[in-house]
mmCIF file of C-alpha atoms in Angstrom:
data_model
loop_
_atom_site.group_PDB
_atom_site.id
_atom_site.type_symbol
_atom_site.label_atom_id
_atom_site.label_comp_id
_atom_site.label_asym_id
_atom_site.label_seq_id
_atom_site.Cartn_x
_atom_site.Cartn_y
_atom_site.Cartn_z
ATOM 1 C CA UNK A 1 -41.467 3.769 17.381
ATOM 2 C CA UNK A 2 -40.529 6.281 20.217
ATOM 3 C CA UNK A 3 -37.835 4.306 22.670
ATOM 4 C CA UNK A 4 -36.852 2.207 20.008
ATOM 5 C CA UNK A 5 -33.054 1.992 18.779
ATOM 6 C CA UNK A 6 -31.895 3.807 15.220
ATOM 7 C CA UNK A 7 -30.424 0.517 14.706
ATOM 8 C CA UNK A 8 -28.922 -2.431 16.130
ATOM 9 C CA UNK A 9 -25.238 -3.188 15.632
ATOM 10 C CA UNK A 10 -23.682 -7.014 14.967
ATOM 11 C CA UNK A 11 -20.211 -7.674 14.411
ATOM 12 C CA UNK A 12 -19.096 -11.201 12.960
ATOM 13 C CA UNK A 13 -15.220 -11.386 13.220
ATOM 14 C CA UNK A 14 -12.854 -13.353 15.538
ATOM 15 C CA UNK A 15 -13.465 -13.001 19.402
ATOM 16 C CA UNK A 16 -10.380 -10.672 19.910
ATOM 17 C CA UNK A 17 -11.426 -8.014 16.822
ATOM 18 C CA UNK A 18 -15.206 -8.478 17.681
ATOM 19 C CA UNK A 19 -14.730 -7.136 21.777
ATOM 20 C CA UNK A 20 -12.892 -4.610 20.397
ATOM 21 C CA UNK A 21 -14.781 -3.064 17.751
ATOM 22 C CA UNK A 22 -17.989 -3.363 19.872
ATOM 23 C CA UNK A 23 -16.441 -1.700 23.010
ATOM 24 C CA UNK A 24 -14.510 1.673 20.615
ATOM 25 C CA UNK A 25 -16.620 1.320 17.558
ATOM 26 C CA UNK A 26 -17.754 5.123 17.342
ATOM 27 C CA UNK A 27 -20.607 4.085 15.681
ATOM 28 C CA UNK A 28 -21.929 2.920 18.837
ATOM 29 C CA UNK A 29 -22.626 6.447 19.628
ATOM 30 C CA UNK A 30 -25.844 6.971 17.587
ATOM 31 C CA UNK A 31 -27.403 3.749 18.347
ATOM 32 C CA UNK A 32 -30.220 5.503 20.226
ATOM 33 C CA UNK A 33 -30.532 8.421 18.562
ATOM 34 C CA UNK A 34 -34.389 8.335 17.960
ATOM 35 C CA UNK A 35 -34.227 10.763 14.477
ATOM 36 C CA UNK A 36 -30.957 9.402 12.695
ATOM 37 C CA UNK A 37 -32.026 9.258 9.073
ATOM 38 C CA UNK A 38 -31.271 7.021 6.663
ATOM 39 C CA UNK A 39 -28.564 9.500 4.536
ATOM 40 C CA UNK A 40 -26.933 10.656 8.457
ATOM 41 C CA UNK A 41 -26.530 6.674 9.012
ATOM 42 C CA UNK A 42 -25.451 5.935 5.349
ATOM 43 C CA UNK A 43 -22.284 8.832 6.053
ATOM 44 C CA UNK A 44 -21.756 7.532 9.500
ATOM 45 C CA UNK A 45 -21.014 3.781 7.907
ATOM 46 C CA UNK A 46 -18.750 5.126 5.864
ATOM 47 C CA UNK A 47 -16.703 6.877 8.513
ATOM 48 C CA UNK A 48 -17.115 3.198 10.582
ATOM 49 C CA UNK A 49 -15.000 1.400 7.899
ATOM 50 C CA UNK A 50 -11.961 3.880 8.616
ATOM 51 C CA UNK A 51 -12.721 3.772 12.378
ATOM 52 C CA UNK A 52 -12.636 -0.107 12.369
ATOM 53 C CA UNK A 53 -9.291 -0.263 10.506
ATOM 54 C CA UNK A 54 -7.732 2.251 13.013
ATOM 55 C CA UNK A 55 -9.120 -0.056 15.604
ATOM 56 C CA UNK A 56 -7.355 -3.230 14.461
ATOM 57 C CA UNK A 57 -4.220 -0.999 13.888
ATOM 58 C CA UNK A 58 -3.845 -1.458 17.507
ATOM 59 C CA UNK A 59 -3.977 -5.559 17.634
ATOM 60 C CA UNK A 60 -1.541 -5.447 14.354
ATOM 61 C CA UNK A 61 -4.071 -6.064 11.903
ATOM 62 C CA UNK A 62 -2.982 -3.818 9.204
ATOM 63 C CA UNK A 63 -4.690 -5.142 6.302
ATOM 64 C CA UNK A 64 -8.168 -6.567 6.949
ATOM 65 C CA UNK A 65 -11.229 -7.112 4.948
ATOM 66 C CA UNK A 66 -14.116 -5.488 6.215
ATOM 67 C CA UNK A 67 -18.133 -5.570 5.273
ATOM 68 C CA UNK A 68 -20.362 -3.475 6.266
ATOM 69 C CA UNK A 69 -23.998 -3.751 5.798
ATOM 70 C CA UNK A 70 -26.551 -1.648 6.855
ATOM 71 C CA UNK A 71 -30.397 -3.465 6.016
ATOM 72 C CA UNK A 72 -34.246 -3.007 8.183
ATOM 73 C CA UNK A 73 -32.595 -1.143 11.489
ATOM 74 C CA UNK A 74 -29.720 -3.627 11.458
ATOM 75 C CA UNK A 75 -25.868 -2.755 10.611
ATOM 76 C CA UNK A 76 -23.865 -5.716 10.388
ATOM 77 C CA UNK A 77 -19.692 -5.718 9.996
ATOM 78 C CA UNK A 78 -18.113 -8.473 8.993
ATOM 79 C CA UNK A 79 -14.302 -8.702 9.718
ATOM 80 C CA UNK A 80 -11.373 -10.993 7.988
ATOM 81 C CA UNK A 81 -8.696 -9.489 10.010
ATOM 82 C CA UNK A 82 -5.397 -11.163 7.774
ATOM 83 C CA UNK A 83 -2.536 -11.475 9.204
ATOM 84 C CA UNK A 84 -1.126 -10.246 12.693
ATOM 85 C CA UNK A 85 1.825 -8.153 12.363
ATOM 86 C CA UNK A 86 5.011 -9.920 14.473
ATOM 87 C CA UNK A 87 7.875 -8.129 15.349
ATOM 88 C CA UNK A 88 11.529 -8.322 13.386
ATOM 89 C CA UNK A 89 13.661 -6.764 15.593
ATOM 90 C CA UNK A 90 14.372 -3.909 17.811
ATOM 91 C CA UNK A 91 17.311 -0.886 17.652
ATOM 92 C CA UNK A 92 18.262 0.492 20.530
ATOM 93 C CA UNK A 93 19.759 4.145 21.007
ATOM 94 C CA UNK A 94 20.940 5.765 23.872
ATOM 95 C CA UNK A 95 21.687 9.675 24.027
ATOM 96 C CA UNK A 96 24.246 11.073 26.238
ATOM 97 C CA UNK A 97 25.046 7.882 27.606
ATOM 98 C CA UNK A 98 27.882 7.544 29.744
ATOM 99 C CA UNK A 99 31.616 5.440 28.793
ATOM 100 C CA UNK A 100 30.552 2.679 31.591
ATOM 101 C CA UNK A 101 26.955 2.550 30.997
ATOM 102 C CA UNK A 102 27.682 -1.064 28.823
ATOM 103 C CA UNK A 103 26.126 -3.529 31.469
ATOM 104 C CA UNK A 104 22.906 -1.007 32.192
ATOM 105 C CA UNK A 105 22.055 -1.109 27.876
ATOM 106 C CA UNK A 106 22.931 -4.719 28.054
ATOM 107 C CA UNK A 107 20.312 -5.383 31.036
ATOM 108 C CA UNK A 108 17.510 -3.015 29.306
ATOM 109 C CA UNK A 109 18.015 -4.968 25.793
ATOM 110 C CA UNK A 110 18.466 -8.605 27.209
ATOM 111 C CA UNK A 111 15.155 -8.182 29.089
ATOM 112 C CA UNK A 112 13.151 -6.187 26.508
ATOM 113 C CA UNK A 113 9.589 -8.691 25.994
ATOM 114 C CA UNK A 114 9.112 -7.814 22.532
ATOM 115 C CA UNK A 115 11.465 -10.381 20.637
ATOM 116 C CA UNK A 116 11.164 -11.474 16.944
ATOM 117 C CA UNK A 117 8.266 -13.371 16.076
ATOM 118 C CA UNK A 118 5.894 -11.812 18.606
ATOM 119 C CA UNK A 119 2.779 -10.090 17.502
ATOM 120 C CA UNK A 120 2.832 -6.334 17.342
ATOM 121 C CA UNK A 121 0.104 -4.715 19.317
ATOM 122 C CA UNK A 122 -0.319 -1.024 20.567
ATOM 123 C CA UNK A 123 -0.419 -2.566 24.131
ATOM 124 C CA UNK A 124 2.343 -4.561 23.954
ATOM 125 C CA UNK A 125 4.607 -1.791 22.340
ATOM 126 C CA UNK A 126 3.726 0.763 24.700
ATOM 127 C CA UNK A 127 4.656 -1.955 27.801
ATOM 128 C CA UNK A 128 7.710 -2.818 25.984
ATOM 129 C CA UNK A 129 8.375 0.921 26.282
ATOM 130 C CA UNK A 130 7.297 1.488 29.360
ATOM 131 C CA UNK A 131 9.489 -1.617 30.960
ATOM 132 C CA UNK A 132 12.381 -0.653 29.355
ATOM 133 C CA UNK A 133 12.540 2.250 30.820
ATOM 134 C CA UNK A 134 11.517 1.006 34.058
ATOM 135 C CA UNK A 135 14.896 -1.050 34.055
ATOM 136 C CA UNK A 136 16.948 2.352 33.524
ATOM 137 C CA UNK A 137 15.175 4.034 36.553
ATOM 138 C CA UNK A 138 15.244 1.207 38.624
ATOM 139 C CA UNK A 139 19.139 1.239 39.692
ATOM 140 C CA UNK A 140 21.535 4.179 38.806
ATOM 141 C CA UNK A 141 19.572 6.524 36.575
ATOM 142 C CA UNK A 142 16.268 7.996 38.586
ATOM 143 C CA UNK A 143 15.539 10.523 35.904
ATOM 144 C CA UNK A 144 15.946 8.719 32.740
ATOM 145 C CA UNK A 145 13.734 9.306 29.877
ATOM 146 C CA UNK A 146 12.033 8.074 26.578
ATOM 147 C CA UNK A 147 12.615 10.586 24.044
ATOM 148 C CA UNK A 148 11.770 8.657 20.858
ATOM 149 C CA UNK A 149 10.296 5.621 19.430
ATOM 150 C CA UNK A 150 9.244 3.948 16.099
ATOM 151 C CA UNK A 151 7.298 1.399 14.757
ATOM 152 C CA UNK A 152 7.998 0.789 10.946
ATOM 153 C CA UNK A 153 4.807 -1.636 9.903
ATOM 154 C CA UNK A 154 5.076 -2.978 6.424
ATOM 155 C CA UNK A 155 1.223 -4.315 5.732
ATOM 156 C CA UNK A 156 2.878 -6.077 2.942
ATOM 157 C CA UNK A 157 5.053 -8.380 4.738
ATOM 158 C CA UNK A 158 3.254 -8.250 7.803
ATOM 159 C CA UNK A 159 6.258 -7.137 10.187
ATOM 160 C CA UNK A 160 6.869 -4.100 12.164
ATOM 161 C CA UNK A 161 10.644 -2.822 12.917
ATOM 162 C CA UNK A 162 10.972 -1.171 16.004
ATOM 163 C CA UNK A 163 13.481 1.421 17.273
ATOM 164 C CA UNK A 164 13.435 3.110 20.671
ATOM 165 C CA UNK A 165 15.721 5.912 22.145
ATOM 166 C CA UNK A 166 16.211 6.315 25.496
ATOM 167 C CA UNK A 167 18.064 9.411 27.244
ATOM 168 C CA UNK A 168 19.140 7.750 30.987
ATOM 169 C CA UNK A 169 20.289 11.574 32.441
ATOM 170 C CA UNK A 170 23.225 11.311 35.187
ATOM 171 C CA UNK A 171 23.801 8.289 37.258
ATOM 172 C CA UNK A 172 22.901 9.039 40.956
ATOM 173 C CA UNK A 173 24.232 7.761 44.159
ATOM 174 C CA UNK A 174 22.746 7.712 47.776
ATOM 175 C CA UNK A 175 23.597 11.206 49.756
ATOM 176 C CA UNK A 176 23.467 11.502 53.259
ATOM 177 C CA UNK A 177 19.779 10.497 54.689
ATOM 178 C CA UNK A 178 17.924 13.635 56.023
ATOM 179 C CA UNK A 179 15.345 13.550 58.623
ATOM 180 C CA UNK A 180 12.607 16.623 58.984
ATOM 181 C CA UNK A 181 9.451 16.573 60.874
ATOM 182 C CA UNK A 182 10.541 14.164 63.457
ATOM 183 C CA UNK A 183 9.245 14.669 66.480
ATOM 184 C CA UNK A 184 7.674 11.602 68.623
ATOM 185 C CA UNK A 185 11.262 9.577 67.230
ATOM 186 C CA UNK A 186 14.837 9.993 66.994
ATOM 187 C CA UNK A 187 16.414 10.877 64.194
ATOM 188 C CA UNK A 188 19.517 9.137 64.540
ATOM 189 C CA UNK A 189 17.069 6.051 65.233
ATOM 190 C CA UNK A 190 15.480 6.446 62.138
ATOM 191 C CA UNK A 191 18.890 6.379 60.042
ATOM 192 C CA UNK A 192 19.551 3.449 61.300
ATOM 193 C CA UNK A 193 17.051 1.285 60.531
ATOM 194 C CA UNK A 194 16.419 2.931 57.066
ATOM 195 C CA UNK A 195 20.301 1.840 56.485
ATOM 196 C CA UNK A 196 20.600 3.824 53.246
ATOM 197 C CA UNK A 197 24.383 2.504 51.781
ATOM 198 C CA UNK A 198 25.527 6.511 51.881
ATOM 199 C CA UNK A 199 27.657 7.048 48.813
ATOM 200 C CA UNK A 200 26.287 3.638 47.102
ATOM 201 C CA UNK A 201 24.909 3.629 43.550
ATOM 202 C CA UNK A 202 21.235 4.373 43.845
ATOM 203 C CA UNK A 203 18.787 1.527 43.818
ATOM 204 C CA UNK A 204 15.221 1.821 43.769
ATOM 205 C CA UNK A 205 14.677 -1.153 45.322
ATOM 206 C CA UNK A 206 16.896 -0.348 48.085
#
């Protein structure tokens, strides 16, 4: 009937794996398509099964069981997710670092949130990334970089071993404090209360 969906999609699976596969499920897409026939749906549930198990990738679910039914304008999936991958342990690597840079690797690994046991998610890897390098930027190296990172899952064992190489550039220090466009204030005035340490290691914060 015209206005009516080509189907209606239900997903039975824990709350976590059922938000996501009902917010990224591509499937989702031709819900409304009022002329999806029975063999385009038949090749687009096929495609959903590899879709789905990308999808769990991301929350560590590397080896689910999945169902997926398709019966009178209703497609249900049914998900046994398995295990959740936890994390083992993390290498770090730093290129070009230089001969006093022992206390800055020691502060990026001793705060680094992804410790063993954890679970291993897409979002929490890419914060633990992201954070990490946050802490190199933060005080004495501005410009450093991520230039590498791996996640080695093994769906057999349910663990992922991460490594993650950093490149933290040249250390900088605080230069002289230049004023342009001043013209309602001193310059000299605004030095002064900015109080940049001149010559001092820089520091974001500061």
């Amino acid at each position: 009937p015209a206005g009516q969906p080509a189907f209606t999609l239900e997903v039975h699976a824990p709350d976590d794996v059922r938000k996501l596969l009902l917010a990224h499920l591509e499937l989702q897409r031709y819900r409304d398509l009022p002329d999806l026939q029975p063999n385009e749906l038949s090749r687009l549930l096929v495609a959903a099964d590899a879709n789905a198990r990308d999808l769990l990738g991301t929350l560590g679910y590397f080896s689910p069981d999945i169902t997926i039914e398709s019966k009178e304008r209703v497609v249900e999936i049914t998900v046994q997710p398995g295990p959740q991958t936890t994390v083992t342990g993390t290498q770090f690597h730093f290129d070009h670092a230089p001969a006093d840079f022992a206390r800055t690797q020691a502060r990026v690994e001793r705060n680094w949130p992804l410790t063993p046991g954890d679970a291993f998610t897409q979002q929490a890897w890419d914060n633990a990334k992201t954070q990490g390098l946050r802490r190199l930027q933060e005080r004495r190296y501005p410009t450093a970089q991520l230039t590498a990172s791996r996640a080695d899952v093994n769906a057999d064992t349910h663990s992922a071993a991460l490594s993650v190489t950093y490149d933290p550039g040249p250390a900088y220090r605080f230069g002289a404090l230049s004023v342009q466009g001043s013209e309602r204030y001193d310059p000299d005035g605004a030095r002064r209360i900015a109080q940049l340490p001149t010559g001092a290691v820089y520091s974001e914060s500061e």
